[in-house]
mmCIF file of C-alpha atoms in Angstrom:
data_model
loop_
_atom_site.group_PDB
_atom_site.id
_atom_site.type_symbol
_atom_site.label_atom_id
_atom_site.label_comp_id
_atom_site.label_asym_id
_atom_site.label_seq_id
_atom_site.Cartn_x
_atom_site.Cartn_y
_atom_site.Cartn_z
ATOM 1 C CA MET I 1 -54.781 -58.583 -33.968
ATOM 2 C CA ARG I 2 -54.181 -58.725 -30.254
ATOM 3 C CA ARG I 3 -50.788 -57.559 -29.035
ATOM 4 C CA PRO I 4 -48.650 -60.038 -27.057
ATOM 5 C CA LEU I 5 -48.722 -59.654 -23.323
ATOM 6 C CA TRP I 6 -45.013 -58.853 -23.147
ATOM 7 C CA MET I 7 -45.467 -55.883 -25.534
ATOM 8 C CA LEU I 8 -48.256 -54.493 -23.357
ATOM 9 C CA TRP I 9 -45.989 -54.860 -20.319
ATOM 10 C CA LEU I 10 -43.135 -52.966 -22.010
ATOM 11 C CA SER I 11 -45.428 -50.141 -23.127
ATOM 12 C CA TRP I 12 -46.676 -49.813 -19.551
ATOM 13 C CA LEU I 13 -43.093 -49.621 -18.216
ATOM 14 C CA ALA I 14 -42.340 -46.751 -20.601
ATOM 15 C CA TRP I 15 -44.816 -44.577 -18.743
ATOM 16 C CA LEU I 16 -43.268 -45.201 -15.328
ATOM 17 C CA PRO I 17 -41.274 -42.288 -13.803
ATOM 18 C CA LEU I 18 -37.534 -42.730 -13.556
ATOM 19 C CA GLY I 19 -36.283 -44.048 -10.226
ATOM 20 C CA PRO I 20 -33.913 -42.475 -7.725
ATOM 21 C CA ALA I 21 -30.984 -42.690 -10.150
ATOM 22 C CA GLN I 22 -31.903 -39.255 -11.444
ATOM 23 C CA ALA I 23 -32.631 -37.789 -8.033
ATOM 24 C CA ASP I 24 -29.944 -35.829 -6.281
ATOM 25 C CA THR I 25 -28.280 -37.878 -3.569
ATOM 26 C CA PRO I 26 -28.753 -36.126 -0.202
ATOM 27 C CA PHE I 27 -25.657 -35.123 1.733
ATOM 28 C CA ASP I 28 -24.707 -37.832 4.214
ATOM 29 C CA PRO I 29 -22.525 -36.452 7.035
ATOM 30 C CA PHE I 30 -21.775 -39.946 8.346
ATOM 31 C CA ALA I 31 -20.320 -40.989 4.994
ATOM 32 C CA ALA I 32 -18.435 -37.690 4.588
ATOM 33 C CA ALA I 33 -16.731 -37.666 7.994
ATOM 34 C CA GLY I 34 -14.590 -40.153 9.878
ATOM 35 C CA ILE I 35 -11.085 -41.355 10.675
ATOM 36 C CA GLU I 36 -9.109 -43.475 8.250
ATOM 37 C CA GLN I 37 -6.441 -45.393 10.111
ATOM 38 C CA LYS I 38 -2.991 -44.527 8.730
ATOM 39 C CA PRO I 39 -0.518 -45.473 11.480
ATOM 40 C CA GLY I 40 2.982 -44.301 10.646
ATOM 41 C CA ALA I 41 1.824 -41.833 7.975
ATOM 42 C CA GLN I 42 4.249 -38.920 7.500
ATOM 43 C CA VAL I 43 2.745 -35.434 7.605
ATOM 44 C CA PRO I 44 4.008 -32.995 4.918
ATOM 45 C CA LEU I 45 6.507 -30.900 6.865
ATOM 46 C CA GLU I 46 6.713 -28.305 4.069
ATOM 47 C CA LEU I 47 3.089 -27.165 4.485
ATOM 48 C CA ARG I 48 2.805 -23.482 5.353
ATOM 49 C CA PHE I 49 0.266 -21.944 7.727
ATOM 50 C CA VAL I 50 -0.240 -18.627 9.515
ATOM 51 C CA ASP I 51 -0.023 -18.394 13.319
ATOM 52 C CA VAL I 52 -2.110 -16.097 15.522
ATOM 53 C CA ASP I 53 0.452 -13.308 15.153
ATOM 54 C CA GLY I 54 0.173 -13.391 11.371
ATOM 55 C CA ASN I 55 3.555 -15.021 10.824
ATOM 56 C CA ARG I 56 3.916 -17.568 8.041
ATOM 57 C CA VAL I 57 5.312 -20.789 9.482
ATOM 58 C CA ALA I 58 6.255 -24.159 8.032
ATOM 59 C CA LEU I 59 4.689 -27.158 9.722
ATOM 60 C CA GLY I 60 8.106 -28.757 10.221
ATOM 61 C CA ASP I 61 9.323 -25.723 12.192
ATOM 62 C CA VAL I 62 6.253 -25.832 14.435
ATOM 63 C CA LEU I 63 6.492 -29.536 15.233
ATOM 64 C CA GLY I 64 10.013 -29.338 16.646
ATOM 65 C CA ASP I 65 11.653 -32.394 18.185
ATOM 66 C CA ARG I 66 8.952 -33.448 20.648
ATOM 67 C CA PRO I 67 5.757 -35.505 20.333
ATOM 68 C CA VAL I 68 2.803 -33.436 19.147
ATOM 69 C CA ILE I 69 -0.879 -33.358 20.001
ATOM 70 C CA LEU I 70 -2.584 -32.497 16.698
ATOM 71 C CA ALA I 71 -6.128 -31.087 16.782
ATOM 72 C CA PRO I 72 -8.018 -30.676 13.471
ATOM 73 C CA VAL I 73 -10.729 -28.040 14.041
ATOM 74 C CA TYR I 74 -12.246 -24.948 12.562
ATOM 75 C CA TYR I 75 -12.413 -21.949 14.827
ATOM 76 C CA ARG I 76 -15.870 -20.682 13.816
ATOM 77 C CA CYS I 77 -17.424 -24.116 14.231
ATOM 78 C CA PRO I 78 -20.885 -23.715 15.825
ATOM 79 C CA ASN I 79 -20.868 -27.220 17.257
ATOM 80 C CA VAL I 80 -18.204 -29.388 18.855
ATOM 81 C CA CYS I 81 -14.806 -27.830 18.002
ATOM 82 C CA GLY I 82 -14.866 -25.349 20.882
ATOM 83 C CA ALA I 83 -15.828 -28.095 23.315
ATOM 84 C CA GLN I 84 -13.108 -30.324 21.876
ATOM 85 C CA LEU I 85 -10.401 -27.725 22.516
ATOM 86 C CA ALA I 86 -11.773 -26.926 25.972
ATOM 87 C CA SER I 87 -11.818 -30.631 26.851
ATOM 88 C CA LEU I 88 -8.253 -30.986 25.595
ATOM 89 C CA PHE I 89 -6.847 -28.111 27.668
ATOM 90 C CA ASN I 90 -8.806 -29.194 30.728
ATOM 91 C CA LEU I 91 -7.163 -32.604 30.441
ATOM 92 C CA LEU I 92 -3.711 -31.129 29.810
ATOM 93 C CA SER I 93 -3.997 -29.041 32.981
ATOM 94 C CA ALA I 94 -4.064 -32.295 34.968
ATOM 95 C CA LEU I 95 -1.510 -34.197 32.872
ATOM 96 C CA SER I 96 1.696 -35.269 34.599
ATOM 97 C CA LEU I 97 3.745 -34.661 31.428
ATOM 98 C CA GLU I 98 5.075 -31.128 30.897
ATOM 99 C CA LEU I 99 4.089 -28.935 27.961
ATOM 100 C CA GLY I 100 7.154 -27.739 26.061
ATOM 101 C CA LYS I 101 9.396 -30.368 27.624
ATOM 102 C CA ASP I 102 7.485 -33.527 26.771
ATOM 103 C CA TYR I 103 5.107 -32.427 23.995
ATOM 104 C CA GLU I 104 3.754 -29.630 21.775
ATOM 105 C CA VAL I 105 0.154 -28.783 20.859
ATOM 106 C CA VAL I 106 -0.894 -27.851 17.314
ATOM 107 C CA ALA I 107 -4.457 -26.900 16.416
ATOM 108 C CA PHE I 108 -5.028 -26.275 12.711
ATOM 109 C CA SER I 109 -8.025 -25.090 10.754
ATOM 110 C CA ILE I 110 -9.667 -27.255 8.112
ATOM 111 C CA ASP I 111 -11.527 -24.180 6.797
ATOM 112 C CA PRO I 112 -9.415 -22.393 4.164
ATOM 113 C CA ARG I 113 -11.350 -19.142 4.707
ATOM 114 C CA GLU I 114 -10.307 -18.720 8.331
ATOM 115 C CA THR I 115 -7.735 -16.143 9.381
ATOM 116 C CA PRO I 116 -5.425 -15.537 12.359
ATOM 117 C CA ALA I 117 -8.218 -13.355 13.792
ATOM 118 C CA ASP I 118 -10.495 -16.403 13.966
ATOM 119 C CA ALA I 119 -7.760 -18.406 15.678
ATOM 120 C CA GLU I 120 -7.119 -15.585 18.157
ATOM 121 C CA ALA I 121 -10.834 -15.340 18.971
ATOM 122 C CA GLU I 122 -10.896 -19.018 19.892
ATOM 123 C CA ARG I 123 -7.677 -18.686 21.888
ATOM 124 C CA ALA I 124 -9.193 -15.780 23.823
ATOM 125 C CA LYS I 125 -12.093 -17.984 24.936
ATOM 126 C CA LEU I 126 -9.722 -20.670 26.166
ATOM 127 C CA ARG I 127 -7.489 -18.105 27.888
ATOM 128 C CA THR I 128 -10.203 -17.322 30.454
ATOM 129 C CA ARG I 129 -9.645 -20.745 32.063
ATOM 130 C CA TRP I 130 -6.193 -21.967 30.994
ATOM 131 C CA PRO I 131 -4.050 -18.858 30.384
ATOM 132 C CA GLN I 132 -0.702 -20.493 31.159
ATOM 133 C CA LEU I 133 -1.325 -23.335 28.730
ATOM 134 C CA VAL I 134 -2.985 -21.355 25.953
ATOM 135 C CA ASP I 135 -0.383 -18.562 25.899
ATOM 136 C CA SER I 136 2.551 -20.973 25.952
ATOM 137 C CA PRO I 137 4.913 -20.690 22.961
ATOM 138 C CA HIS I 138 4.499 -24.458 22.658
ATOM 139 C CA VAL I 139 0.797 -24.185 21.765
ATOM 140 C CA HIS I 140 0.128 -23.241 18.144
ATOM 141 C CA PHE I 141 -3.172 -22.110 16.618
ATOM 142 C CA LEU I 142 -2.745 -22.249 12.849
ATOM 143 C CA SER I 143 -4.937 -21.012 10.008
ATOM 144 C CA GLU I 144 -4.649 -20.919 6.219
ATOM 145 C CA VAL I 145 -2.702 -18.874 3.689
ATOM 146 C CA VAL I 146 -5.281 -18.447 0.909
ATOM 147 C CA PRO I 147 -6.816 -15.587 -1.102
ATOM 148 C CA ALA I 148 -9.368 -13.711 0.982
ATOM 149 C CA THR I 149 -11.794 -13.684 -1.949
ATOM 150 C CA ARG I 150 -12.349 -17.448 -1.996
ATOM 151 C CA PRO I 151 -16.114 -17.783 -1.363
ATOM 152 C CA GLU I 152 -16.169 -21.320 -0.019
ATOM 153 C CA PRO I 153 -13.916 -24.388 0.351
ATOM 154 C CA ASN I 154 -12.799 -25.492 -3.097
ATOM 155 C CA PRO I 155 -11.749 -29.161 -3.346
ATOM 156 C CA SER I 156 -9.978 -28.516 -6.642
ATOM 157 C CA HIS I 157 -7.476 -26.247 -4.833
ATOM 158 C CA PRO I 158 -6.613 -28.128 -1.639
ATOM 159 C CA ALA I 159 -5.171 -25.834 1.004
ATOM 160 C CA ALA I 160 -2.639 -26.722 3.675
ATOM 161 C CA GLY I 161 -5.250 -27.733 6.219
ATOM 162 C CA HIS I 162 -6.898 -30.098 3.764
ATOM 163 C CA ARG I 163 -3.570 -31.676 2.823
ATOM 164 C CA LEU I 164 -2.591 -32.157 6.461
ATOM 165 C CA ALA I 165 -5.991 -33.670 7.332
ATOM 166 C CA GLU I 166 -5.762 -35.990 4.343
ATOM 167 C CA ALA I 167 -2.255 -37.106 5.323
ATOM 168 C CA VAL I 168 -3.382 -38.266 8.783
ATOM 169 C CA GLY I 169 -6.700 -39.753 7.621
ATOM 170 C CA PHE I 170 -9.029 -37.066 8.995
ATOM 171 C CA ASN I 171 -11.956 -37.108 6.554
ATOM 172 C CA TYR I 172 -14.436 -34.233 6.419
ATOM 173 C CA SER I 173 -16.675 -32.518 3.877
ATOM 174 C CA TRP I 174 -18.383 -29.180 3.293
ATOM 175 C CA ASP I 175 -22.184 -29.243 3.480
ATOM 176 C CA PRO I 176 -23.363 -26.361 1.251
ATOM 177 C CA GLU I 177 -26.961 -26.675 2.405
ATOM 178 C CA ILE I 178 -26.276 -25.670 5.996
ATOM 179 C CA GLY I 179 -22.922 -23.957 5.396
ATOM 180 C CA GLU I 180 -20.935 -26.110 7.812
ATOM 181 C CA PHE I 181 -18.277 -28.819 7.762
ATOM 182 C CA ALA I 182 -19.202 -32.391 8.584
ATOM 183 C CA HIS I 183 -16.275 -33.772 10.561
ATOM 184 C CA ALA I 184 -15.381 -36.058 13.424
ATOM 185 C CA SER I 185 -14.222 -34.992 16.875
ATOM 186 C CA ALA I 186 -10.766 -36.445 17.444
ATOM 187 C CA ILE I 187 -7.148 -35.569 18.206
ATOM 188 C CA ALA I 188 -3.986 -37.309 17.057
ATOM 189 C CA THR I 189 -0.499 -37.740 18.411
ATOM 190 C CA LEU I 190 2.563 -37.460 16.184
ATOM 191 C CA SER I 191 6.105 -38.642 16.724
ATOM 192 C CA PRO I 192 8.927 -36.042 16.883
ATOM 193 C CA GLY I 193 9.553 -36.708 13.187
ATOM 194 C CA GLY I 194 5.945 -35.968 12.256
ATOM 195 C CA ARG I 195 4.592 -39.501 11.866
ATOM 196 C CA LEU I 196 1.060 -40.390 12.941
ATOM 197 C CA VAL I 197 0.984 -42.583 16.042
ATOM 198 C CA ARG I 198 -2.482 -42.603 17.641
ATOM 199 C CA TRP I 199 -5.998 -41.151 17.387
ATOM 200 C CA LEU I 200 -8.147 -40.404 20.450
ATOM 201 C CA TYR I 201 -11.824 -40.072 19.586
ATOM 202 C CA GLY I 202 -14.570 -37.823 20.905
ATOM 203 C CA LEU I 203 -14.471 -35.827 24.120
ATOM 204 C CA GLY I 204 -14.390 -38.660 26.637
ATOM 205 C CA TYR I 205 -10.816 -39.909 26.442
ATOM 206 C CA GLN I 206 -9.096 -40.115 29.805
ATOM 207 C CA PRO I 207 -5.798 -38.652 31.120
ATOM 208 C CA ASP I 208 -4.286 -42.142 31.025
ATOM 209 C CA ASP I 209 -5.167 -42.413 27.326
ATOM 210 C CA MET I 210 -3.506 -39.079 26.594
ATOM 211 C CA ARG I 211 -0.411 -39.871 28.638
ATOM 212 C CA LEU I 212 0.038 -43.282 27.039
ATOM 213 C CA ALA I 213 -0.548 -41.857 23.558
ATOM 214 C CA LEU I 214 2.214 -39.287 24.153
ATOM 215 C CA VAL I 215 4.533 -41.893 25.676
ATOM 216 C CA ASP I 216 3.828 -44.062 22.637
ATOM 217 C CA ALA I 217 4.641 -41.128 20.335
ATOM 218 C CA GLY I 218 7.762 -40.215 22.318
ATOM 219 C CA GLU I 219 9.631 -43.288 21.081
ATOM 220 C CA GLY I 220 11.093 -43.976 24.513
ATOM 221 C CA ARG I 221 12.079 -40.357 25.236
ATOM 222 C CA VAL I 222 8.887 -39.230 27.008
ATOM 223 C CA GLY I 223 7.447 -40.407 30.320
ATOM 224 C CA SER I 224 8.835 -42.260 33.307
ATOM 225 C CA LEU I 225 9.994 -45.860 33.441
ATOM 226 C CA GLY I 226 6.614 -46.669 34.935
ATOM 227 C CA ASP I 227 4.890 -45.140 31.901
ATOM 228 C CA GLN I 228 7.071 -47.205 29.581
ATOM 229 C CA LEU I 229 6.263 -50.387 31.502
ATOM 230 C CA LEU I 230 2.577 -49.458 31.554
ATOM 231 C CA LEU I 231 2.530 -49.589 27.753
ATOM 232 C CA LEU I 232 3.368 -53.283 28.058
ATOM 233 C CA CYS I 233 0.142 -53.760 30.008
ATOM 234 C CA TYR I 234 -2.085 -51.651 27.785
ATOM 235 C CA HIS I 235 -3.174 -52.229 24.225
ATOM 236 C CA TYR I 236 -4.345 -49.493 21.863
ATOM 237 C CA ASP I 237 -7.697 -50.294 20.233
ATOM 238 C CA PRO I 238 -8.193 -48.317 16.979
ATOM 239 C CA ARG I 239 -11.919 -49.103 17.042
ATOM 240 C CA THR I 240 -12.461 -47.178 20.284
ATOM 241 C CA GLY I 241 -9.523 -44.774 20.038
ATOM 242 C CA GLY I 242 -8.305 -45.696 23.524
ATOM 243 C CA TYR I 243 -6.131 -48.080 25.520
ATOM 244 C CA ASP I 244 -7.462 -51.326 26.965
ATOM 245 C CA ASN I 245 -5.842 -52.787 30.061
ATOM 246 C CA LEU I 246 -4.563 -56.220 29.053
ATOM 247 C CA VAL I 247 -3.628 -57.085 32.635
ATOM 248 C CA ILE I 248 -7.143 -56.410 33.918
ATOM 249 C CA GLY I 249 -8.549 -58.311 30.964
ATOM 250 C CA ALA I 250 -6.300 -61.256 31.687
ATOM 251 C CA LEU I 251 -7.248 -61.188 35.368
ATOM 252 C CA GLN I 252 -10.933 -61.081 34.465
ATOM 253 C CA VAL I 253 -10.528 -64.101 32.186
ATOM 254 C CA GLY I 254 -8.466 -65.840 34.840
ATOM 255 C CA GLY I 255 -11.071 -65.050 37.486
ATOM 256 C CA ILE I 256 -13.840 -66.518 35.365
ATOM 257 C CA GLY I 257 -11.726 -69.599 34.709
ATOM 258 C CA THR I 258 -10.989 -70.019 38.420
ATOM 259 C CA THR I 259 -14.665 -69.709 39.283
ATOM 260 C CA LEU I 260 -15.596 -72.340 36.709
ATOM 261 C CA LEU I 261 -12.887 -74.726 37.962
ATOM 262 C CA LEU I 262 -13.946 -74.221 41.586
ATOM 263 C CA GLY I 263 -17.568 -74.779 40.687
ATOM 264 C CA GLY I 264 -16.649 -77.946 38.799
ATOM 265 C CA PHE I 265 -14.579 -79.237 41.737
ATOM 266 C CA ILE I 266 -17.438 -78.633 44.181
ATOM 267 C CA GLY I 267 -19.887 -80.320 41.832
ATOM 268 C CA VAL I 268 -17.707 -83.414 41.418
ATOM 269 C CA THR I 269 -17.123 -83.617 45.205
ATOM 270 C CA LEU I 270 -20.864 -83.437 45.956
ATOM 271 C CA TRP I 271 -21.550 -86.069 43.287
ATOM 272 C CA ARG I 272 -18.994 -88.439 44.838
ATOM 273 C CA GLU I 273 -20.414 -87.934 48.342
ATOM 274 C CA ARG I 274 -23.876 -88.685 47.027
ATOM 275 C CA ARG I 275 -22.660 -91.888 45.359
ATOM 276 C CA LYS I 276 -20.988 -92.988 48.616
ATOM 277 C CA ARG I 277 -24.197 -92.436 50.597
ATOM 278 C CA GLU I 278 -26.247 -94.333 48.037
ATOM 279 C CA GLY I 279 -23.704 -97.192 48.031
ATOM 280 C CA GLY I 280 -23.683 -97.425 51.832
ATOM 281 C CA ALA I 281 -27.408 -97.571 51.929
#
């Protein structure tokens, strides 16, 4: 007796190899890293780190009562972290606001294996160009307080750096294949009370972006009257991590509108003149 066609089809499917459901999903750095917008999020002030001198410090004691520039990095990063810190201090050297009076800087490690020696090594590189900024008591390079025997980042035992990054929406992940962290390049500003205010992305943010982000975080206590008024003309765009000039945008729209109206007026005038000439003829 001949077997039905559907039975033959099912027996053929049984010999097919299983699809990608059984295959290991490759590590995707773009899915593992990024910024989750959490405006107003409170950082855990009780978190404890170690500074470059080996002193255990609470995050709340480091933040103080000024706005804070917060830089999530890891000091042995072979890629962008060094450039990110160098770009930051280069910008701060030209900033009109005053370190220690108007703001603090906190760099913290997302790698729970790093030590104060790693933080000091990175600070030494930056000191060659910006010694006054880097050695200021208002700049803090923090690392973790964890057992030295931990072989690699362990998500089941989140350390202080991981908890702080999670609180402000800084997503990253350990790639075991290459032995590096996948993470974004960005810095945040915090209010004096430790609440997240703004993110600035990448390495290309401008001094105006930094100044306005600190003025924004200062809650009216940082910057000149002109800076405060400037915030009324600028709008923070979380998609780009920068400030867009609303006044320029409005002028551009107004300029386009004026051009269109003028063109329409000229067109109507020429049309009327043509009708007059045709009527006179």
